[in-house]
Tab-separated table of C-alpha atoms and ligand atoms in Angstrom:
chain	number	residue	atom	x	y	z
K	2	MET	CA	-44.458	26.922	-10.946
K	3	THR	CA	-45.120	29.237	-8.160
K	4	ILE	CA	-43.805	28.094	-4.868
K	5	ASP	CA	-44.593	30.101	-1.499
K	6	ILE	CA	-41.238	29.861	0.342
K	7	GLU	CA	-43.009	31.441	3.461
K	8	GLN	CA	-45.501	28.447	3.530
K	9	LEU	CA	-42.451	25.906	3.669
K	10	LEU	CA	-40.860	27.617	6.596
K	11	ARG	CA	-41.127	26.220	10.141
K	12	GLU	CA	-43.671	28.090	12.256
K	13	ASN	CA	-41.298	29.028	14.978
K	14	ILE	CA	-38.839	30.372	12.464
K	15	LYS	CA	-41.394	32.471	10.736
K	16	LYS	CA	-42.340	33.931	14.154
K	17	LEU	CA	-38.673	34.200	15.391
K	18	VAL	CA	-37.464	37.609	16.617
K	19	PRO	CA	-33.745	37.418	15.892
K	20	TYR	CA	-31.067	38.517	18.395
K	21	SER	CA	-30.310	42.281	17.843
K	22	SER	CA	-26.656	43.025	18.596
K	23	ALA	CA	-25.029	46.190	19.360
K	24	ARG	CA	-23.584	46.242	15.695
K	25	ASP	CA	-27.262	45.992	14.397
K	26	GLU	CA	-28.764	48.787	16.733
K	27	PHE	CA	-26.029	51.373	15.555
K	28	LYS	CA	-24.567	51.271	12.356
K	29	GLY	CA	-23.263	54.762	11.614
K	30	GLU	CA	-19.911	56.300	11.932
K	31	ALA	CA	-18.800	57.403	15.715
K	32	SER	CA	-15.601	57.829	17.558
K	33	ILE	CA	-16.483	56.470	20.913
K	34	PHE	CA	-18.170	52.888	21.186
K	35	LEU	CA	-19.445	52.106	24.583
K	36	ASP	CA	-22.261	49.957	23.420
K	37	ALA	CA	-20.833	46.407	23.152
K	38	ASN	CA	-18.738	45.822	26.318
K	39	GLU	CA	-15.690	45.330	24.273
K	40	ASN	CA	-12.018	45.959	25.567
K	41	ALA	CA	-11.574	49.682	24.496
K	42	PHE	CA	-7.829	49.368	24.936
K	43	GLY	CA	-7.276	47.038	22.170
K	44	SER	CA	-6.178	43.452	21.537
K	45	PRO	CA	-2.807	41.856	22.776
K	46	LEU	CA	-1.926	41.179	19.327
K	47	PRO	CA	-0.287	43.074	16.474
K	48	SER	CA	-3.789	43.720	14.894
K	49	ALA	CA	-6.730	44.850	16.863
K	50	TYR	CA	-9.480	42.314	17.096
K	51	ASN	CA	-11.198	43.866	20.177
K	52	ARG	CA	-14.434	45.038	18.100
K	53	TYR	CA	-17.015	42.661	17.086
K	54	PRO	CA	-17.118	41.818	13.458
K	55	ASP	CA	-19.893	43.082	10.982
K	56	PRO	CA	-22.638	40.350	11.591
K	57	LEU	CA	-23.644	40.516	7.845
K	58	GLN	CA	-20.181	40.502	6.400
K	59	TRP	CA	-21.187	43.281	3.959
K	60	LYS	CA	-17.638	44.014	2.582
K	61	LEU	CA	-16.967	40.592	1.938
K	62	LYS	CA	-20.389	40.116	0.211
K	63	GLU	CA	-19.884	43.050	-1.987
K	64	ARG	CA	-16.683	41.550	-3.202
K	65	ILE	CA	-18.168	38.151	-3.724
K	66	ALA	CA	-21.022	39.775	-5.587
K	67	GLU	CA	-18.695	41.349	-8.025
K	68	ILE	CA	-16.920	37.965	-8.711
K	69	LYS	CA	-19.973	35.946	-9.042
K	70	GLY	CA	-22.273	38.584	-10.635
K	71	VAL	CA	-25.088	37.949	-7.967
K	72	PRO	CA	-26.326	40.996	-5.712
K	73	ALA	CA	-24.972	40.825	-2.327
K	74	GLU	CA	-28.648	40.607	-0.925
K	75	HIS	CA	-28.724	37.255	-2.399
K	76	ILE	CA	-25.585	35.902	-0.516
K	77	PHE	CA	-25.551	34.338	2.692
K	78	ILE	CA	-22.200	33.611	4.272
K	79	GLY	CA	-21.701	30.725	6.795
K	80	ASN	CA	-18.824	29.162	9.071
K	81	GLY	CA	-18.021	26.873	6.274
K	82	SER	CA	-20.822	25.204	4.214
K	83	ASP	CA	-21.659	23.013	7.050
K	84	GLU	CA	-23.240	25.710	8.899
K	85	VAL	CA	-25.041	26.654	5.726
K	86	ILE	CA	-26.348	23.092	5.607
K	87	ASP	CA	-27.449	23.097	9.233
K	88	ILE	CA	-29.324	26.445	8.832
K	89	VAL	CA	-31.191	25.254	5.811
K	90	TYR	CA	-32.365	22.466	7.918
K	91	ARG	CA	-33.388	24.588	10.723
K	92	ALA	CA	-35.206	27.118	8.602
K	93	PHE	CA	-37.353	24.424	6.858
K	94	CYS	CA	-37.453	21.199	8.514
K	95	ASN	CA	-39.712	20.258	11.658
K	96	PRO	CA	-37.876	17.616	13.589
K	97	GLY	CA	-39.611	14.391	13.852
K	98	VAL	CA	-42.167	15.439	11.196
K	99	ASP	CA	-40.499	16.472	7.916
K	100	ASN	CA	-38.058	14.538	5.806
K	101	VAL	CA	-35.181	15.415	3.259
K	102	ILE	CA	-33.839	13.496	0.300
K	103	ILE	CA	-30.102	12.787	-0.560
K	104	CYS	CA	-28.696	10.817	-3.308
K	105	PRO	CA	-25.816	8.683	-2.189
K	106	PRO	CA	-22.891	8.204	-2.630
K	107	THR	CA	-22.474	11.839	-1.702
K	108	TYR	CA	-21.264	14.290	0.809
K	109	GLY	CA	-21.630	12.881	4.435
K	110	MET	CA	-22.632	16.210	6.133
K	111	TYR	CA	-26.301	16.151	4.602
K	112	GLU	CA	-26.920	12.954	6.653
K	113	VAL	CA	-25.205	14.189	9.906
K	114	SER	CA	-27.138	17.270	9.989
K	115	ALA	CA	-30.354	15.437	9.355
K	116	ASN	CA	-29.406	13.131	12.223
K	117	ILE	CA	-28.470	16.106	14.656
K	118	ASN	CA	-31.732	17.926	13.681
K	119	ASP	CA	-33.902	14.702	14.026
K	120	ILE	CA	-35.045	14.783	10.254
K	121	ALA	CA	-35.936	11.756	8.469
K	122	LEU	CA	-33.619	10.973	5.589
K	123	ARG	CA	-34.850	9.384	2.356
K	124	ARG	CA	-32.007	8.056	0.278
K	125	VAL	CA	-32.324	7.741	-3.528
K	126	PRO	CA	-29.133	6.292	-4.843
K	127	LEU	CA	-27.453	7.730	-7.944
K	128	THR	CA	-27.612	5.300	-10.910
K	129	PRO	CA	-24.403	3.134	-11.678
K	130	ASP	CA	-23.122	6.095	-13.928
K	131	PHE	CA	-23.598	8.304	-10.766
K	132	GLN	CA	-26.536	10.391	-12.141
K	133	LEU	CA	-29.860	11.155	-10.583
K	134	ASN	CA	-32.574	8.723	-10.646
K	135	LEU	CA	-35.579	10.929	-11.465
K	136	GLU	CA	-38.200	8.348	-11.278
K	137	ALA	CA	-37.139	7.181	-7.925
K	138	LEU	CA	-36.782	10.662	-6.712
K	139	GLU	CA	-40.416	11.414	-7.763
K	140	GLU	CA	-41.564	8.178	-5.814
K	141	ALA	CA	-39.674	9.241	-2.813
K	142	VAL	CA	-41.132	12.723	-2.470
K	143	ASP	CA	-44.149	13.147	-0.203
K	144	GLY	CA	-45.777	16.262	1.483
K	145	HIS	CA	-43.295	16.450	4.235
K	146	THR	CA	-40.217	16.421	2.030
K	147	LYS	CA	-38.853	19.851	2.452
K	148	LEU	CA	-35.340	19.730	0.985
K	149	ILE	CA	-33.464	17.652	-1.907
K	150	PHE	CA	-29.698	17.789	-1.583
K	151	LEU	CA	-27.824	17.696	-4.819
K	152	CYS	CA	-23.961	17.684	-4.897
K	153	SER	CA	-22.691	18.510	-8.391
K	154	PRO	CA	-19.873	18.148	-9.099
K	155	ASN	CA	-20.615	15.257	-6.595
K	156	ASN	CA	-18.220	14.124	-3.797
K	157	PRO	CA	-16.944	11.367	-3.700
K	158	THR	CA	-17.777	10.389	-7.361
K	159	GLY	CA	-16.234	13.526	-9.002
K	160	ASN	CA	-18.839	13.866	-11.704
K	161	ALA	CA	-21.321	16.644	-12.362
K	162	LEU	CA	-25.002	15.900	-12.501
K	163	ARG	CA	-26.716	16.244	-15.705
K	164	ARG	CA	-28.095	19.957	-15.941
K	165	GLY	CA	-31.430	18.770	-17.429
K	166	ASP	CA	-32.033	16.407	-14.705
K	167	ILE	CA	-31.399	19.181	-12.026
K	168	GLU	CA	-33.867	21.297	-13.877
K	169	VAL	CA	-36.544	18.726	-13.826
K	170	LEU	CA	-36.208	18.797	-10.072
K	171	LEU	CA	-36.305	22.550	-9.868
K	172	ASN	CA	-39.357	22.731	-12.118
K	173	ASN	CA	-41.418	20.181	-10.368
K	174	PHE	CA	-40.283	19.734	-6.691
K	175	LYS	CA	-42.427	21.894	-4.425
K	176	GLY	CA	-39.755	22.175	-1.690
K	177	ILE	CA	-36.229	23.599	-1.726
K	178	VAL	CA	-33.366	22.244	-3.905
K	179	VAL	CA	-29.946	22.811	-2.362
K	180	ILE	CA	-27.091	22.433	-5.015
K	181	ASP	CA	-23.752	21.829	-3.430
K	182	GLU	CA	-21.327	23.380	-5.717
K	183	ALA	CA	-18.074	23.139	-3.520
K	184	TYR	CA	-16.133	21.942	-6.679
K	185	ILE	CA	-17.568	24.153	-9.334
K	186	ASN	CA	-14.339	25.884	-10.093
K	187	TYR	CA	-12.849	22.666	-11.397
K	188	SER	CA	-15.844	21.922	-13.475
K	189	ARG	CA	-16.459	21.923	-17.219
K	190	HIS	CA	-20.176	22.683	-16.275
K	191	LYS	CA	-21.724	25.859	-15.572
K	192	SER	CA	-22.943	26.850	-12.127
K	193	PHE	CA	-26.467	27.367	-11.335
K	194	ILE	CA	-25.847	30.569	-9.580
K	195	GLN	CA	-27.302	32.587	-12.674
K	196	GLU	CA	-30.649	30.600	-12.333
K	197	LEU	CA	-31.684	32.263	-8.979
K	198	THR	CA	-34.091	34.695	-10.602
K	199	GLU	CA	-35.769	31.681	-12.357
K	200	TYR	CA	-36.280	29.490	-9.332
K	201	PRO	CA	-37.147	30.955	-6.075
K	202	ASN	CA	-36.735	27.521	-4.299
K	203	LEU	CA	-33.082	27.321	-5.234
K	204	VAL	CA	-30.161	27.332	-2.786
K	205	VAL	CA	-26.622	27.307	-4.320
K	206	MET	CA	-23.832	26.597	-2.053
K	207	GLN	CA	-20.225	27.209	-2.728
K	208	THR	CA	-17.261	27.591	-0.508
K	209	LEU	CA	-13.841	29.245	0.008
K	210	SER	CA	-12.469	25.959	1.180
K	211	LYS	CA	-11.416	24.253	-1.991
K	212	ALA	CA	-10.182	26.194	-5.099
K	213	TRP	CA	-9.918	29.447	-3.174
K	214	GLY	CA	-7.567	27.687	-0.655
K	215	LEU	CA	-8.975	28.963	2.545
K	216	ALA	CA	-10.222	25.697	4.165
K	217	ALA	CA	-8.730	26.932	7.589
K	218	LEU	CA	-10.837	30.096	7.564
K	219	ARG	CA	-14.213	28.516	7.374
K	220	VAL	CA	-16.065	30.604	4.912
K	221	GLY	CA	-19.104	28.863	3.194
K	222	MET	CA	-21.610	30.807	0.899
K	223	ALA	CA	-25.178	30.148	-0.161
K	224	PHE	CA	-26.795	31.996	-3.094
K	225	SER	CA	-30.583	32.201	-2.878
K	226	SER	CA	-33.730	34.409	-3.060
K	227	THR	CA	-33.643	37.200	-0.665
K	228	VAL	CA	-36.686	35.510	1.136
K	229	ILE	CA	-34.364	32.586	2.058
K	230	VAL	CA	-31.213	34.537	2.664
K	231	ASP	CA	-33.198	36.696	4.928
K	232	VAL	CA	-34.420	33.717	6.880
K	233	MET	CA	-31.039	32.234	7.152
K	234	ASN	CA	-29.531	35.533	8.483
K	235	LYS	CA	-32.255	35.438	11.184
K	236	ILE	CA	-31.292	32.049	12.379
K	237	LYS	CA	-27.477	32.155	12.209
K	238	PRO	CA	-25.508	33.112	15.378
K	239	PRO	CA	-24.947	36.942	15.123
K	240	TYR	CA	-21.173	36.790	14.633
K	241	ASN	CA	-20.798	33.641	12.732
K	242	VAL	CA	-17.934	34.616	10.498
K	243	ASN	CA	-15.213	35.944	12.675
K	244	GLN	CA	-13.304	39.243	11.868
K	245	ALA	CA	-9.995	37.590	10.910
K	246	SER	CA	-11.718	35.350	8.627
K	247	GLN	CA	-13.712	38.251	6.975
K	248	GLU	CA	-10.459	40.151	6.484
K	249	LEU	CA	-8.287	37.437	5.240
K	250	ALA	CA	-11.205	36.149	2.873
K	251	LEU	CA	-11.446	39.741	1.438
K	252	GLN	CA	-7.734	40.049	0.849
K	253	ALA	CA	-7.787	36.574	-0.726
K	254	LEU	CA	-10.506	37.543	-3.048
K	255	GLY	CA	-8.239	40.086	-4.519
K	256	ASN	CA	-5.929	37.374	-5.798
K	257	VAL	CA	-8.288	35.863	-8.457
K	258	ASP	CA	-5.311	35.308	-10.901
K	259	GLN	CA	-3.448	33.225	-8.529
K	260	VAL	CA	-6.478	31.154	-7.854
K	261	ASN	CA	-7.357	30.799	-11.535
K	262	ALA	CA	-3.719	29.677	-12.372
K	263	TRP	CA	-3.922	27.140	-9.701
K	264	ILE	CA	-7.352	25.833	-10.901
K	265	ARG	CA	-5.917	25.348	-14.483
K	266	GLU	CA	-3.017	23.546	-13.230
K	267	THR	CA	-5.166	21.199	-11.005
K	268	VAL	CA	-7.202	20.363	-13.856
K	269	ARG	CA	-4.309	19.573	-15.968
K	270	GLU	CA	-2.707	17.564	-13.205
K	271	ARG	CA	-6.059	15.671	-12.764
K	272	GLU	CA	-6.119	14.665	-16.573
K	273	THR	CA	-2.303	13.660	-16.458
K	274	LEU	CA	-2.889	11.772	-13.161
K	275	ALA	CA	-5.983	10.026	-14.413
K	276	ALA	CA	-4.233	8.729	-17.569
K	277	ALA	CA	-1.291	7.521	-15.584
K	278	LEU	CA	-3.563	5.776	-13.041
K	279	THR	CA	-5.533	4.014	-15.835
K	280	ALA	CA	-2.228	2.409	-17.074
K	281	LEU	CA	-1.709	0.746	-13.769
K	282	PRO	CA	-2.800	-2.866	-13.363
K	283	LEU	CA	-3.922	-2.428	-9.917
K	284	VAL	CA	-6.456	0.111	-11.249
K	285	LEU	CA	-9.916	-1.189	-12.697
K	286	HIS	CA	-11.430	2.120	-13.474
K	287	VAL	CA	-10.727	5.804	-13.143
K	288	TYR	CA	-13.969	7.685	-13.087
K	289	PRO	CA	-14.195	11.049	-15.089
K	290	SER	CA	-13.993	13.860	-12.798
K	291	ASP	CA	-15.044	17.609	-12.833
K	292	ALA	CA	-13.619	18.099	-9.301
K	293	ASN	CA	-10.047	18.309	-7.632
K	294	PHE	CA	-10.031	14.586	-6.768
K	295	ILE	CA	-10.505	11.259	-8.753
K	296	LEU	CA	-12.389	8.388	-7.894
K	297	VAL	CA	-10.424	5.107	-8.656
K	298	LYS	CA	-11.619	1.586	-8.635
K	299	THR	CA	-8.780	-0.700	-7.610
K	300	THR	CA	-8.253	-4.398	-7.157
K	301	ASP	CA	-7.456	-3.995	-3.385
K	302	PRO	CA	-8.410	-0.829	-1.884
K	303	ARG	CA	-7.571	-1.572	1.624
K	304	GLY	CA	-4.192	-2.930	0.933
K	305	ILE	CA	-3.216	-0.061	-1.360
K	306	TYR	CA	-4.691	2.353	1.234
K	307	GLN	CA	-2.372	0.907	4.075
K	308	TYR	CA	0.579	0.670	1.879
K	309	LEU	CA	0.245	4.503	1.037
K	310	VAL	CA	-0.213	5.127	4.678
K	311	ASP	CA	3.087	3.456	5.318
K	312	LYS	CA	4.733	5.764	2.671
K	313	GLY	CA	3.365	8.780	4.227
K	314	ILE	CA	0.728	9.431	1.514
K	315	ILE	CA	-2.924	9.587	2.753
K	316	VAL	CA	-5.779	9.131	0.321
K	317	ARG	CA	-9.316	8.358	1.155
K	318	ASP	CA	-10.670	4.848	1.350
K	319	ARG	CA	-14.244	5.078	0.070
K	320	SER	CA	-14.621	1.382	-0.567
K	321	ARG	CA	-17.238	0.517	2.027
K	322	ILE	CA	-19.787	2.990	0.406
K	323	GLU	CA	-22.412	1.708	-1.768
K	324	LEU	CA	-21.666	2.097	-5.574
K	325	CYS	CA	-18.071	2.920	-4.518
K	326	GLU	CA	-16.799	-0.765	-3.921
K	327	GLY	CA	-13.109	-1.026	-4.417
K	328	CYS	CA	-12.735	2.723	-4.585
K	329	LEU	CA	-9.992	5.147	-3.286
K	330	ARG	CA	-10.630	8.840	-3.654
K	331	ILE	CA	-7.536	10.627	-4.320
K	332	THR	CA	-7.111	14.567	-4.171
K	333	ILE	CA	-5.147	16.118	-6.924
K	334	GLY	CA	-1.727	17.352	-5.395
K	335	THR	CA	1.147	19.385	-6.629
K	336	PRO	CA	2.875	17.834	-9.662
K	337	GLU	CA	5.500	16.663	-7.239
K	338	GLU	CA	3.094	14.876	-4.984
K	339	ASN	CA	1.220	13.247	-7.782
K	340	ARG	CA	4.565	11.916	-9.066
K	341	GLU	CA	5.455	10.345	-5.688
K	342	LEU	CA	1.881	8.855	-5.479
K	343	LEU	CA	2.332	7.147	-8.881
K	344	GLU	CA	5.778	6.028	-7.931
K	345	ALA	CA	4.510	4.396	-4.763
K	346	LEU	CA	1.733	2.726	-6.589
K	347	GLY	CA	4.216	1.485	-9.131
K	348	VAL	CA	6.417	-0.084	-6.664
K	349	TYR	CA	3.174	-1.548	-4.810
K	350	ALA	CA	2.320	-3.167	-8.151
K	351	ALA	CA	5.954	-4.600	-8.827
K	352	VAL	CA	6.147	-6.281	-5.539
K	353	ALA	CA	2.770	-7.992	-6.088
K	354	HIS	CA	0.574	-7.986	-3.138
D	506	PLP	C1	-15.473	20.211	1.088
D	506	PLP	C2	-16.879	20.151	0.762
D	506	PLP	C3	-17.671	21.136	1.265
D	506	PLP	C4	-16.938	22.413	2.000
D	506	PLP	O1	-17.254	22.407	3.355
D	506	PLP	P1	-16.853	23.902	4.086
D	506	PLP	O2	-17.537	23.684	5.350
D	506	PLP	O3	-17.163	25.028	3.348
D	506	PLP	O4	-15.384	23.518	4.367
D	506	PLP	C5	-18.904	21.350	1.014
D	506	PLP	N1	-19.559	20.390	0.317
D	506	PLP	C6	-18.902	19.359	-0.146
D	506	PLP	C7	-19.659	18.182	-1.236
D	506	PLP	C8	-17.498	19.232	-0.105
D	506	PLP	O5	-16.845	18.140	-0.545
């Protein structure tokens, strides 16, 4: 199937002349920079932050390219994945005209971003085993459906979506398929990042906020065709990823071994915690997880949530969400934290609520 990405873009975005920053207009080596109205004396800090950062974050992208095996020109970096989501909306969706599809229960930002951009949202719920409902998806698509958001492994359910189902969408949908892989490092399943050459309408999102342990720095990534990456670069604020985040992220990417060790330990803890939770009478079901959290169906989600809060342990109450009735979402902590959680739940069960 051939897709003309240009034709999917909003007219105003196609015509957009992006802001040209001082850093865009002169890129060579020089010793005196008097072009950006920066403070030439420095910053009142131990490190110098007086110069504007690289708008396209090339050093960071080159390193990510090495790790991921995807050329740097196919990488977009956002101020968190949330910025990536918003920019995809602004690239493709005409407010008040177009629509997008999400598959709840899923990550809340797809919906919020749709509302901010005044884009109609079509909900095609996952099946009870949290997989895609392909027939319902096919029915939901019309000529104005620009994006389908998939989250795999999915938040809050924790499972990965079946690869074959995603491929059906990639092969048949004439809009953009966004696959949010925020939790891919914890998954048994392969990323779609290597399929970019196969599918020009694929956008894969990843983030440094989860396995990489850099949530505070706000570094989100999108991997896509150069056509889409170029358009996203046109839309983003010129300096969307600050210098400190670029430098620290680059430094962190040198610590792959540490991150991999944490991933292995998190996955081990996930399986231990899942088994221990299953044994508790107040737990009705532990859903299998490919992420760093587990969705747990309980007898009394609100009571348990409040009891844990009183013990200083915060989990996420997802019990009011469709298909997640009774459920708490529990992030995998350190072994010590997980032990304390289990101890608290054991006491809760013992004093009979
Ligand atoms: C945590 C999370 C993200 C990460 O968002 P950032 O803005 O990069 O921190 C993205 N998608 C999903 C589904 C998440 O759960």
